[in-house]
Tab-separated table of C-alpha atoms (C1' of nucleotides) in Angstrom:
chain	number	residue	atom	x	y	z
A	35	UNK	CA	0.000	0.000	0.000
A	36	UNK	CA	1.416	3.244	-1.430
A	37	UNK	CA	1.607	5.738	1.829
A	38	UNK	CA	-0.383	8.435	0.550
A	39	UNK	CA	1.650	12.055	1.092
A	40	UNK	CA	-0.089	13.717	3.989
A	41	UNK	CA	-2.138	16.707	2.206
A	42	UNK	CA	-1.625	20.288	3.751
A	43	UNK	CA	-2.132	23.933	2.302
A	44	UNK	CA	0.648	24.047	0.908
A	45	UNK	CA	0.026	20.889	-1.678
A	46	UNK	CA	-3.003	22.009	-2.628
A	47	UNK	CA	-2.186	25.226	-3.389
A	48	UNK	CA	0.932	23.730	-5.306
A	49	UNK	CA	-1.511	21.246	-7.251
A	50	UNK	CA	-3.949	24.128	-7.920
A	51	UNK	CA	-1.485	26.741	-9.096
A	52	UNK	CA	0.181	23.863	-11.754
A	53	UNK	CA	-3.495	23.210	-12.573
A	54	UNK	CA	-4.372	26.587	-13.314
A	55	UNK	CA	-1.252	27.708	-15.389
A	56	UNK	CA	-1.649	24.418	-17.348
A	57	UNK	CA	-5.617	24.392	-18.049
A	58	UNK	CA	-6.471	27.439	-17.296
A	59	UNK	CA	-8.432	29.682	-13.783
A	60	UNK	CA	-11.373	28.402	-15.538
A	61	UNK	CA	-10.838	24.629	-15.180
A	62	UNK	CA	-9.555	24.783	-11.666
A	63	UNK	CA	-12.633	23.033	-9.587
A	64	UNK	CA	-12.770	21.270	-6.235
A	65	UNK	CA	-13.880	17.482	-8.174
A	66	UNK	CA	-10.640	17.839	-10.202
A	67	UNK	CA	-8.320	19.465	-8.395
A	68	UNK	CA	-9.346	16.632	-5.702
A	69	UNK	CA	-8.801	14.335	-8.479
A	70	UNK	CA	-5.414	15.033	-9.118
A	71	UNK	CA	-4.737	14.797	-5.023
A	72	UNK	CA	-6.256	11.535	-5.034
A	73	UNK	CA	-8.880	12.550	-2.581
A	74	UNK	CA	-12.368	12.682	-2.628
A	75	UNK	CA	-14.074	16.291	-3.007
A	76	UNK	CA	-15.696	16.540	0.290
A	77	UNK	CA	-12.083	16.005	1.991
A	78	UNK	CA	-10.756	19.439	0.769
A	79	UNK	CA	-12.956	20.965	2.648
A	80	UNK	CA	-10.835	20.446	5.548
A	81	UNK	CA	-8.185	22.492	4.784
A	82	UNK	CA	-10.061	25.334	2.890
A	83	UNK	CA	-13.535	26.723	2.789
A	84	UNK	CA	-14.460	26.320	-0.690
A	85	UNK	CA	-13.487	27.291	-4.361
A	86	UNK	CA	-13.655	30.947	-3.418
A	87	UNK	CA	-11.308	31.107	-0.736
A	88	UNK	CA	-8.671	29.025	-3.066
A	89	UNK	CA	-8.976	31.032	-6.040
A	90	UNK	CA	-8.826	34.109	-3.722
A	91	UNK	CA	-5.219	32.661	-1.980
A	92	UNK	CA	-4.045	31.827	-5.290
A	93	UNK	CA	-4.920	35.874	-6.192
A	94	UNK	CA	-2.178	36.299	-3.511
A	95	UNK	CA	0.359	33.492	-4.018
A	96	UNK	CA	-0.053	35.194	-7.512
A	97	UNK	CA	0.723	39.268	-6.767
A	98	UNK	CA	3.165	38.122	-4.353
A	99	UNK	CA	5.018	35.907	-7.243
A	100	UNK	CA	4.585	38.616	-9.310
A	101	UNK	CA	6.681	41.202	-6.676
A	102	UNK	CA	9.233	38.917	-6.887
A	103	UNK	CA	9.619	38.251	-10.277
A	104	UNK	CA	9.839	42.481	-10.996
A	105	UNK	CA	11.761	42.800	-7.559
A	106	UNK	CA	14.208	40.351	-8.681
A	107	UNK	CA	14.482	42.658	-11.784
A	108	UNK	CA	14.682	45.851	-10.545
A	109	UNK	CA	17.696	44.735	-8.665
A	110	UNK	CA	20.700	46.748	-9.547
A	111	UNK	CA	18.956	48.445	-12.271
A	112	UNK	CA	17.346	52.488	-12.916
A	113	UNK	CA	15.824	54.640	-15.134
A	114	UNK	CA	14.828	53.679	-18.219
A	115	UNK	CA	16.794	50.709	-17.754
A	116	UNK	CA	15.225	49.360	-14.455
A	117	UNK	CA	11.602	50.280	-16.398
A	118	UNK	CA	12.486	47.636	-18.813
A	119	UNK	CA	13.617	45.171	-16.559
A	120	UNK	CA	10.475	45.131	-14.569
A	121	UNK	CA	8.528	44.970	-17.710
A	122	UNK	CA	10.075	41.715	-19.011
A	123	UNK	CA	9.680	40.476	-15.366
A	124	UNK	CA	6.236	40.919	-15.369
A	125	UNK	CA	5.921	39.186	-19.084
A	126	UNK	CA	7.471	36.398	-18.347
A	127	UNK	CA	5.717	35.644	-15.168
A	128	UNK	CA	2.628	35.929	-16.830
A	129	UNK	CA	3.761	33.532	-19.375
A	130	UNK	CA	5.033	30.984	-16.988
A	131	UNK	CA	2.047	31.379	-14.960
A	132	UNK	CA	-1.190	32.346	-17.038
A	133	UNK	CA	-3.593	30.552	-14.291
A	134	UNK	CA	-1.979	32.674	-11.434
A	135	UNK	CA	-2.127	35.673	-13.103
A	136	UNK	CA	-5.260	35.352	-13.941
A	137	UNK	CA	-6.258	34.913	-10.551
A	138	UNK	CA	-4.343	37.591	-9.307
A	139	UNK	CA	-6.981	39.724	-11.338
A	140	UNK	CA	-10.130	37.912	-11.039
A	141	UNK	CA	-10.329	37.178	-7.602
A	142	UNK	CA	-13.253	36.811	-5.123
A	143	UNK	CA	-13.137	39.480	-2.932
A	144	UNK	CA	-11.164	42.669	-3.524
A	145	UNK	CA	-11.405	44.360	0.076
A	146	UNK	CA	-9.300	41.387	1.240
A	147	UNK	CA	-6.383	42.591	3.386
A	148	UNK	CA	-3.677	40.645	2.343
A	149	UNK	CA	-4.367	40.780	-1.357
A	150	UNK	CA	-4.621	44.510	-1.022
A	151	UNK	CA	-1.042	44.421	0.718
A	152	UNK	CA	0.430	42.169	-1.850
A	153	UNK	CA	-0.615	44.401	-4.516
A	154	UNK	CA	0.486	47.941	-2.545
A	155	UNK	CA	3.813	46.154	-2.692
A	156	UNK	CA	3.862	46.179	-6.446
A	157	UNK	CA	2.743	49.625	-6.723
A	158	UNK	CA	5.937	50.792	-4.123
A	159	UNK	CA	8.328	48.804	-6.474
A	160	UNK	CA	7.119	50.637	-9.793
A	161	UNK	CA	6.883	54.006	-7.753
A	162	UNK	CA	10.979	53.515	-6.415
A	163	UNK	CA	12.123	53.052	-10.199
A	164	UNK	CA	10.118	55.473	-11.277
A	165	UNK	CA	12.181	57.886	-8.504
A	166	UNK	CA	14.692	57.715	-10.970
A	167	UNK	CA	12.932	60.695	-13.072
A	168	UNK	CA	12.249	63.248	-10.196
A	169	UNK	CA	8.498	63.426	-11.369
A	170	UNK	CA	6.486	65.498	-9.236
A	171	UNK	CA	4.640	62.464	-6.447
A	172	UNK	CA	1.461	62.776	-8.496
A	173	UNK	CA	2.455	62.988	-11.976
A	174	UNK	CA	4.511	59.724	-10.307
A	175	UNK	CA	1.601	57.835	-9.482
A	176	UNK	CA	-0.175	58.463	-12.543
A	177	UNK	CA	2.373	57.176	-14.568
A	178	UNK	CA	2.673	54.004	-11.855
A	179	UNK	CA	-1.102	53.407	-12.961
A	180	UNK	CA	0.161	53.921	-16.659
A	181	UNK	CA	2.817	50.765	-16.688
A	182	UNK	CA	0.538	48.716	-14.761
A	183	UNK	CA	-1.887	49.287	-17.146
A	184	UNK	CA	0.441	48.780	-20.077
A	185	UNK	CA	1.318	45.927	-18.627
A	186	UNK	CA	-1.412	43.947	-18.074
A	187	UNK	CA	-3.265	45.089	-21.039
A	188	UNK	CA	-0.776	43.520	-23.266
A	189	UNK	CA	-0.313	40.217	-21.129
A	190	UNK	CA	-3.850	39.906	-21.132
A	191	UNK	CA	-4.685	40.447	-24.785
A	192	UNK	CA	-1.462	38.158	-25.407
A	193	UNK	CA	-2.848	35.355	-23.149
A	194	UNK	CA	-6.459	35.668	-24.653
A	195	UNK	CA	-4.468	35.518	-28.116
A	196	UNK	CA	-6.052	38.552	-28.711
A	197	UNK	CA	-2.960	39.574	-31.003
A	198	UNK	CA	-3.752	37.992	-34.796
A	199	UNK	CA	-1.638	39.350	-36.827
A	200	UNK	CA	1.342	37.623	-37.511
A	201	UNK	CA	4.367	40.034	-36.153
A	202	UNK	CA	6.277	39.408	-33.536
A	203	UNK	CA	4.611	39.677	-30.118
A	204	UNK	CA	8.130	40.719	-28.120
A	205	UNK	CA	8.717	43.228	-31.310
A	206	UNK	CA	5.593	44.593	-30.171
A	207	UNK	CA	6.171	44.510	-26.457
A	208	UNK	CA	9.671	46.589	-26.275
A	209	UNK	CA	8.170	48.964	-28.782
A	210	UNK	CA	5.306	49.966	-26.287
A	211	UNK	CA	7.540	49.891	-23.006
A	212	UNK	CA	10.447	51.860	-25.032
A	213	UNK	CA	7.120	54.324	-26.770
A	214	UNK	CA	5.848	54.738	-22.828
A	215	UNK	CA	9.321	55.533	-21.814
A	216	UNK	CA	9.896	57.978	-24.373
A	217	UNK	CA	6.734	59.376	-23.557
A	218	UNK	CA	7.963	59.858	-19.712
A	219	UNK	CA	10.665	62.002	-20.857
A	220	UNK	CA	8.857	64.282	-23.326
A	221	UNK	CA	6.025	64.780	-20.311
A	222	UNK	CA	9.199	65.279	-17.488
A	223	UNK	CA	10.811	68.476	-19.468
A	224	UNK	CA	7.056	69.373	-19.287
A	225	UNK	CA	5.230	68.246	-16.264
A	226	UNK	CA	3.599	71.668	-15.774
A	227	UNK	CA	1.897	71.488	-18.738
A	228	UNK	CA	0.948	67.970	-18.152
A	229	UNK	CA	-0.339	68.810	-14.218
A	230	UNK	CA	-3.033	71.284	-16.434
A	231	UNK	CA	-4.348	70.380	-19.342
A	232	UNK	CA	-7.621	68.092	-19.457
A	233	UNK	CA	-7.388	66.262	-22.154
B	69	UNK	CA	-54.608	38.170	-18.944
B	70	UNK	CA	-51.498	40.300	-19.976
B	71	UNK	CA	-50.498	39.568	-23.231
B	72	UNK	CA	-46.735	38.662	-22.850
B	73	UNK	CA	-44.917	40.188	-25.359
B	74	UNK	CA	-43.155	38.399	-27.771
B	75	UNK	CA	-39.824	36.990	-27.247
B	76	UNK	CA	-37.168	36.897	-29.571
B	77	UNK	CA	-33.258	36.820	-29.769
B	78	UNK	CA	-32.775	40.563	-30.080
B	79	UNK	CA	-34.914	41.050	-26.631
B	80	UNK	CA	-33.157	38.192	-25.227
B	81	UNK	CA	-30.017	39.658	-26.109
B	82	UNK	CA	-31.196	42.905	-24.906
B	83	UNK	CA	-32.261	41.548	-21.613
B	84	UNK	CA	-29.068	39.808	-21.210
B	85	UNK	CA	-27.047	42.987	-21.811
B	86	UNK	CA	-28.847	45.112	-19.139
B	87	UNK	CA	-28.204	42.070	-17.043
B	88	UNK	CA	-24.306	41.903	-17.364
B	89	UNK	CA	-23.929	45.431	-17.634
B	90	UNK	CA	-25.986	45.621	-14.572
B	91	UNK	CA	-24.790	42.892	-12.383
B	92	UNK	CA	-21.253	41.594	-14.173
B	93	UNK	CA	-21.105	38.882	-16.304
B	94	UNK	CA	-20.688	36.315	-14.031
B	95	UNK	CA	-24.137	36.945	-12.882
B	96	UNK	CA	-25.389	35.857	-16.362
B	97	UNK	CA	-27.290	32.488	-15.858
B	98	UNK	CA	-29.777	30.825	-17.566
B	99	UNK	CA	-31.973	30.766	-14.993
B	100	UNK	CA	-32.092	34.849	-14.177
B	101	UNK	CA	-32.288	35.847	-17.380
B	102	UNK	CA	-35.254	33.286	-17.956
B	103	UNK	CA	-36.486	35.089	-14.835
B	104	UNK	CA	-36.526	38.426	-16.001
B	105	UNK	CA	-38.045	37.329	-19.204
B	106	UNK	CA	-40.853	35.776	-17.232
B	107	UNK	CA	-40.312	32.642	-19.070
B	108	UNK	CA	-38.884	29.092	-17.613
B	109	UNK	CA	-35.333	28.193	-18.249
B	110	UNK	CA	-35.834	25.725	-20.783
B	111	UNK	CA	-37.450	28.111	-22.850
B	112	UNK	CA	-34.794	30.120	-23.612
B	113	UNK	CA	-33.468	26.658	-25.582
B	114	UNK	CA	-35.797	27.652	-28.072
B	115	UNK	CA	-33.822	30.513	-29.322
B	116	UNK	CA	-30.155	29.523	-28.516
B	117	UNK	CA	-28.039	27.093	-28.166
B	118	UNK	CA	-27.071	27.278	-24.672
B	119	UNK	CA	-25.687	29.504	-22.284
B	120	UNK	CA	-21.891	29.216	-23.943
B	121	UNK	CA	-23.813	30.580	-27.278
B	122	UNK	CA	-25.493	33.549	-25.220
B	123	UNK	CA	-22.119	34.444	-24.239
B	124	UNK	CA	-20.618	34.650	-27.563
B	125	UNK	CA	-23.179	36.811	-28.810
B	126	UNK	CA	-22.898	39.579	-26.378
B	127	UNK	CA	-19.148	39.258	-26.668
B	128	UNK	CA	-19.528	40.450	-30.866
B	129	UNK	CA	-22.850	42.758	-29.800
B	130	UNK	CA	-20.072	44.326	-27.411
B	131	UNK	CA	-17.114	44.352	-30.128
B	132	UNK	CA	-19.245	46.242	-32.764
B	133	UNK	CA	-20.499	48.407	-30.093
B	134	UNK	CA	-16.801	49.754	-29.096
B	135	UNK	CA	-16.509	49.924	-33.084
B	136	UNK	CA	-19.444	51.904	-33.049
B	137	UNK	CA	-17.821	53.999	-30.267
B	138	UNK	CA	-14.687	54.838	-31.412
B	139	UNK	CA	-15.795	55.308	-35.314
B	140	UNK	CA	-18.093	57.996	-34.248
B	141	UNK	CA	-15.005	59.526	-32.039
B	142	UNK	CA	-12.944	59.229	-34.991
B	143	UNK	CA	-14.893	61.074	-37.627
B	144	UNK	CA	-13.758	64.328	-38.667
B	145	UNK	CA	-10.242	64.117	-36.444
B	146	UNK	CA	-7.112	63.102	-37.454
B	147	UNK	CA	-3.746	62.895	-35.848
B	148	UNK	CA	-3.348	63.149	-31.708
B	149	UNK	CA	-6.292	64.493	-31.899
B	150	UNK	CA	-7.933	61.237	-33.237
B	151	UNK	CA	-5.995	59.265	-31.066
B	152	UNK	CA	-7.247	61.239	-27.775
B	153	UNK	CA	-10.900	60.809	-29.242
B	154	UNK	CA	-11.053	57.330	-30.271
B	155	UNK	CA	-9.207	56.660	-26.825
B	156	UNK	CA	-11.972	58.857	-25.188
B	157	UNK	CA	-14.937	57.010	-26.720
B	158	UNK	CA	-12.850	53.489	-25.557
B	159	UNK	CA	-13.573	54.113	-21.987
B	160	UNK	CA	-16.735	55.760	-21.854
B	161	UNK	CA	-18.000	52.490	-24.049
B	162	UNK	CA	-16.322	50.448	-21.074
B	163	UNK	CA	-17.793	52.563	-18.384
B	164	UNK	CA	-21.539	53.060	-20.074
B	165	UNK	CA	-21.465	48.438	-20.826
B	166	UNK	CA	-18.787	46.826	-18.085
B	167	UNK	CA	-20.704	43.695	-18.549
B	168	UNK	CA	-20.804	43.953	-22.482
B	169	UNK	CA	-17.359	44.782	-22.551
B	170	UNK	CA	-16.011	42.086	-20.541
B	171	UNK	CA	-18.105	39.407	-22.660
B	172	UNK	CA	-15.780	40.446	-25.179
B	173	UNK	CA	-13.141	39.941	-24.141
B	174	UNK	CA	-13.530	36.708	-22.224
B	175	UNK	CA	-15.434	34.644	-24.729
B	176	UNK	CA	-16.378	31.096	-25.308
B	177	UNK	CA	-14.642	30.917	-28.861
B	178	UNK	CA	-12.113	33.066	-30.300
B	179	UNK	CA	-12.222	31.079	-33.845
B	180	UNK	CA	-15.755	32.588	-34.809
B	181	UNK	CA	-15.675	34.435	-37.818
B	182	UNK	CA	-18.173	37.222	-37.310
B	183	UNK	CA	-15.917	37.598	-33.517
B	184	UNK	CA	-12.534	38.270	-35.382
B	185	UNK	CA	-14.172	40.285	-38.132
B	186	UNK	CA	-15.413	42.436	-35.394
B	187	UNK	CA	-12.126	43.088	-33.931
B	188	UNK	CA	-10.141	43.339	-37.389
B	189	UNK	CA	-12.597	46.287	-37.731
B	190	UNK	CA	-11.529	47.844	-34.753
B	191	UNK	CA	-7.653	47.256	-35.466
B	192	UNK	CA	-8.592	48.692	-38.801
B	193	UNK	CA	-10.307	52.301	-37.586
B	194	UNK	CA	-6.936	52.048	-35.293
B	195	UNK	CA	-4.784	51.800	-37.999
B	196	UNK	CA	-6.206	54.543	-40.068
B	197	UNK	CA	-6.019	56.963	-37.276
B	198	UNK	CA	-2.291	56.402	-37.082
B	199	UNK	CA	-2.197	56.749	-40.760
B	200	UNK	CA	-1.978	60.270	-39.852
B	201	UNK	CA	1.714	59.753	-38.433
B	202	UNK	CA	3.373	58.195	-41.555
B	203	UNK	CA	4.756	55.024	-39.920
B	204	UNK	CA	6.506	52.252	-41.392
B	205	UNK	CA	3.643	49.809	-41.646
B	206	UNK	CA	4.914	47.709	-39.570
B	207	UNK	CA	5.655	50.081	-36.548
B	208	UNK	CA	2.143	51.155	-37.234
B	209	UNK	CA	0.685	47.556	-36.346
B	210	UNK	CA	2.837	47.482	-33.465
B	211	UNK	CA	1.393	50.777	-32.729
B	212	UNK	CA	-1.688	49.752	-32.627
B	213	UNK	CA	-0.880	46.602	-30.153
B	214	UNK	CA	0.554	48.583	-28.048
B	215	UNK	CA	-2.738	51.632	-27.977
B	216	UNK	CA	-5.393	48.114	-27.649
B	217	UNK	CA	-2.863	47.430	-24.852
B	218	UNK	CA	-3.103	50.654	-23.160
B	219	UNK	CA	-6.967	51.125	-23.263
B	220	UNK	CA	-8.034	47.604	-22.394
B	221	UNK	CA	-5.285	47.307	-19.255
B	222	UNK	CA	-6.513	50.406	-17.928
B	223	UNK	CA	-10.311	50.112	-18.708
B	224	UNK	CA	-10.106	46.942	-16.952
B	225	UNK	CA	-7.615	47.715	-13.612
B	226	UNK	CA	-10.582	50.294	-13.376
B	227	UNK	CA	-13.516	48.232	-13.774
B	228	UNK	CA	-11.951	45.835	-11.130
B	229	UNK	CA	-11.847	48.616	-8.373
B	230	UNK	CA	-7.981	48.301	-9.036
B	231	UNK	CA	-6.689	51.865	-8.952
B	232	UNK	CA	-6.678	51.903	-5.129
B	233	UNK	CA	-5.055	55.524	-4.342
B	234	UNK	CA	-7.230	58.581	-4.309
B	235	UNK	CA	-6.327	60.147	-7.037
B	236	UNK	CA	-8.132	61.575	-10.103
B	237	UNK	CA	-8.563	58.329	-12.413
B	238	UNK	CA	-9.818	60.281	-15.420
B	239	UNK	CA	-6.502	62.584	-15.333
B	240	UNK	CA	-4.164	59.173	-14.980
B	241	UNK	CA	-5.879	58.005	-18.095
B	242	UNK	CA	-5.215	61.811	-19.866
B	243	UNK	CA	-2.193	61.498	-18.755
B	244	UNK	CA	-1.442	57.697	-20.246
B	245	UNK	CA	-2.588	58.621	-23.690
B	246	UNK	CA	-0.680	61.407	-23.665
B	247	UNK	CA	2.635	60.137	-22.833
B	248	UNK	CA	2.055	57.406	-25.402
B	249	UNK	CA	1.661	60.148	-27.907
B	250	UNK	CA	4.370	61.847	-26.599
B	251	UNK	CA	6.607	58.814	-27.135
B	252	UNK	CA	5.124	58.024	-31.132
B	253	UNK	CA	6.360	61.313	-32.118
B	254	UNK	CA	9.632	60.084	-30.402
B	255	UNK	CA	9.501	57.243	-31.953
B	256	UNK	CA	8.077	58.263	-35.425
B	257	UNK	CA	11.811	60.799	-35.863
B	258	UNK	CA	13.765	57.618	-35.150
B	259	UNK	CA	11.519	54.797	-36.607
B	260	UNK	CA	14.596	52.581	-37.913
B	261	UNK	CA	16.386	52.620	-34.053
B	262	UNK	CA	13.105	51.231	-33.155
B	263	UNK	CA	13.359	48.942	-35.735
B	264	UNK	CA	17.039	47.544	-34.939
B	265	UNK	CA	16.962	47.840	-31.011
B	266	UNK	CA	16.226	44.524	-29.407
B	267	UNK	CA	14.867	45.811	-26.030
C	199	DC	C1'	-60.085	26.053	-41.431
C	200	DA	C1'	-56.227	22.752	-41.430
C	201	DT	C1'	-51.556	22.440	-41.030
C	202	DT	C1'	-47.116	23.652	-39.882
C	203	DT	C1'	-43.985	26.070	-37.145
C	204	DT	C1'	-42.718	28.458	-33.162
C	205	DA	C1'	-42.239	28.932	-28.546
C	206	DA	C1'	-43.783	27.772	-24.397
C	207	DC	C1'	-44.213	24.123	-20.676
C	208	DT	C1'	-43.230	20.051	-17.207
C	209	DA	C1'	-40.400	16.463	-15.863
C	210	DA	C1'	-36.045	14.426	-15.810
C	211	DT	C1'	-30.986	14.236	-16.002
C	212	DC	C1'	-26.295	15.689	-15.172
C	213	DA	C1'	-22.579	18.084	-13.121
C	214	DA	C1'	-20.408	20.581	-9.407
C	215	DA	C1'	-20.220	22.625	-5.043
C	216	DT	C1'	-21.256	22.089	-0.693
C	217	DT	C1'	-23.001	20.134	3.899
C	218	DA	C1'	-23.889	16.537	7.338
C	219	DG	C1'	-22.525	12.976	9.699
C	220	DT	C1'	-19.123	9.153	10.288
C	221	DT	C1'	-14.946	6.647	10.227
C	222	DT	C1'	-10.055	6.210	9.872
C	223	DT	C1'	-5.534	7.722	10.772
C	224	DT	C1'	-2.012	9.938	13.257
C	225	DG	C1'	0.565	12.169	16.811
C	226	DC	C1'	1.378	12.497	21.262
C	227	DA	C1'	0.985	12.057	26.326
C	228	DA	C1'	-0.050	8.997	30.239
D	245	DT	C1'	2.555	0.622	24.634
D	246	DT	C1'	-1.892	2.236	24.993
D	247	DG	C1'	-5.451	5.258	24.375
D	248	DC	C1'	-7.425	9.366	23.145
D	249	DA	C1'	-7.997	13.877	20.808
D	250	DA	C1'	-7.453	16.110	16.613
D	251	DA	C1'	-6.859	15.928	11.847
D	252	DA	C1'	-8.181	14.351	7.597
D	253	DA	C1'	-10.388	11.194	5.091
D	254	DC	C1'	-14.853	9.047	3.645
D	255	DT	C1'	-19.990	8.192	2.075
D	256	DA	C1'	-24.377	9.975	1.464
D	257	DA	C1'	-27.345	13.663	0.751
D	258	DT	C1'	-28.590	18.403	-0.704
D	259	DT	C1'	-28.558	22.380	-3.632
D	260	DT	C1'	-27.998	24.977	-7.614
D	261	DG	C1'	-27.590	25.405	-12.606
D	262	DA	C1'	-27.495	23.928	-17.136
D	263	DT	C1'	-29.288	21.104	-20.250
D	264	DT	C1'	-32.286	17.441	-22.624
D	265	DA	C1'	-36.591	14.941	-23.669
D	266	DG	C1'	-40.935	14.933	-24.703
D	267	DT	C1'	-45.367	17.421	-24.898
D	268	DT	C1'	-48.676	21.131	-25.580
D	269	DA	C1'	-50.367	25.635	-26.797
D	270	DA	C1'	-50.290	29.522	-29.783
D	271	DA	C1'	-49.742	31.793	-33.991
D	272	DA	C1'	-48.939	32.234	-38.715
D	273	DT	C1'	-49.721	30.608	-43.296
D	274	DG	C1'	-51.795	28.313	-47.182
DNA sequence: CATTTTAACTAATCAAATTAGTTTTTGCAA
DNA sequence: TTGCAAAAACTAATTTGATTAGTTAAAATG
């Protein structure tokens, strides 16, 4: 008799995450991810409280992976430099992990502490290489909310294969991160102008 | 007796689209939308496939919609201009149909012809507003990856409640569109180092 | 007016999550 | 070691939705 492995959190949100970056948030359900632990369905409910609550800690296992991935990057790096490290980070862990990216931005409950922490992290990162250009704090955070949504626009349209024509896809990518960051400059020589106009 | 009026696909469609818009389209289920039409689920078989078919339609209803959007927001402007307009008319479609919006871009099948025609039109409209800027053709299609990029990431961090700081969301998104301008005039002077550079 | 089609209905089935209630297993202290 | 409490599994049952089967009523058409 094979000794089963002794099932904890941690396993099942292992099993979960490779299910979701493999078939997708959409396929991840208690029957198969049960399934693929070799348990019955009812038994998961011991260690969580139901599909919600595991797609909303794999929201945070996925931010926090995310953090890493662009901390990791940002290492070492600044300016315009450091912007396109942190951009390939967050490509590539999107790529590697579709399901838990997806989660990270289709999760359950958005007042959730701890997601909201994990994702305050992400927007401290962006705002520290961003430092690097001496924008005034609010033209900073607008242009925080600018990468992030450069960012996961293009993952998401990528993962949805949104993008038909055939031209290449990283082509595409450095062009918009190296457009943005062109655009940062023009609007830094000019951030007056930028702080009025309404339009 | 009231005379129930008669039900066909475009009211069902119609019915459905208040509903999503209304209540997100996750809230979309056979059985509520039966409800509202005063008609038992099974009905609804009559006129559609299932619920998977349901959702494909709204997802092209909401794809020629933004087209519609963005074509009127187009007319008679050209350049920046254009490009501020058709941006404009983006999010106000995403703002005015959340649920609409959404169906199209999470959909049951991205291989349906009248689905990609829709969105080749939009690339299209896109693609003639940057005519304006004389782009090699194919920085222009990377141009307009990156713009589809820009408008869907931040519609959607802003339909999901993500932009968490207090801070004017309708002058971040000004502010976006206007650095990415910024940066295709940068750009457009020095197309070919955008063509070489590998970054 | 008869017939055909459309669109509704009820009843039944299927799939998935969840809950209730029980049993088995395991770790640890007497 | 034994023996028990807690943890983690199980079976059975319930609930919620979608869907299918088979039937009936209404409406349109010749």
């Amino acid at each position: 008799m094979t000794r089963r492995m002794k099932i904890d959190l941690s396993i099942i949100l292992q099993k979960a995450t490779e299910l979701v970056d493999e078939q997708g948030l959409d396929q991840l359900s208690i029957g198969i991810l049960a399934e693929k632990l070799e348990i019955r369905p009812p038994s998961l409910y011991n260690h969580l409280e139901g599909l919600n609550e595991l797609k909303q800690m794999l929201a945070i296992k996925g931010v926090k992976k995310l953090n890493e991935y662009m901390l990791q990057a940002a290492v070492g790096r600044s300016g315009d430099e450091a912007i396109r490290a942190i951009s390939q980070a967050y490509i590539q862990f999107v790529r590697e992990h579709p399901g838990l990216y997806d989660a990270s931005t289709r999760f359950p409950d958005s007042n959730d502490q701890e997601l909201q922490q994990a994702q305050e992290a992400v927007v401290q990162l962006v705002l520290q290489v961003l430092d690097a250009y001496n924008l005034q704090e609010e033209i900073a955070i607008h242009m925080v909310r600018g990468l992030r949504s450069i960012l996961h626009g293009f993952t998401s349209i990528e993962q949805m294969g949104g993008f038909g024509m055939p031209l290449d896809i990283n082509k595409s990518f450095s062009i918009l991160i190296n457009t943005f960051i062109e655009g940062i400059h023009a609007v830094m020589i000019n951030e007056d102008k930028y702080m009025q106009r309404n339009d």
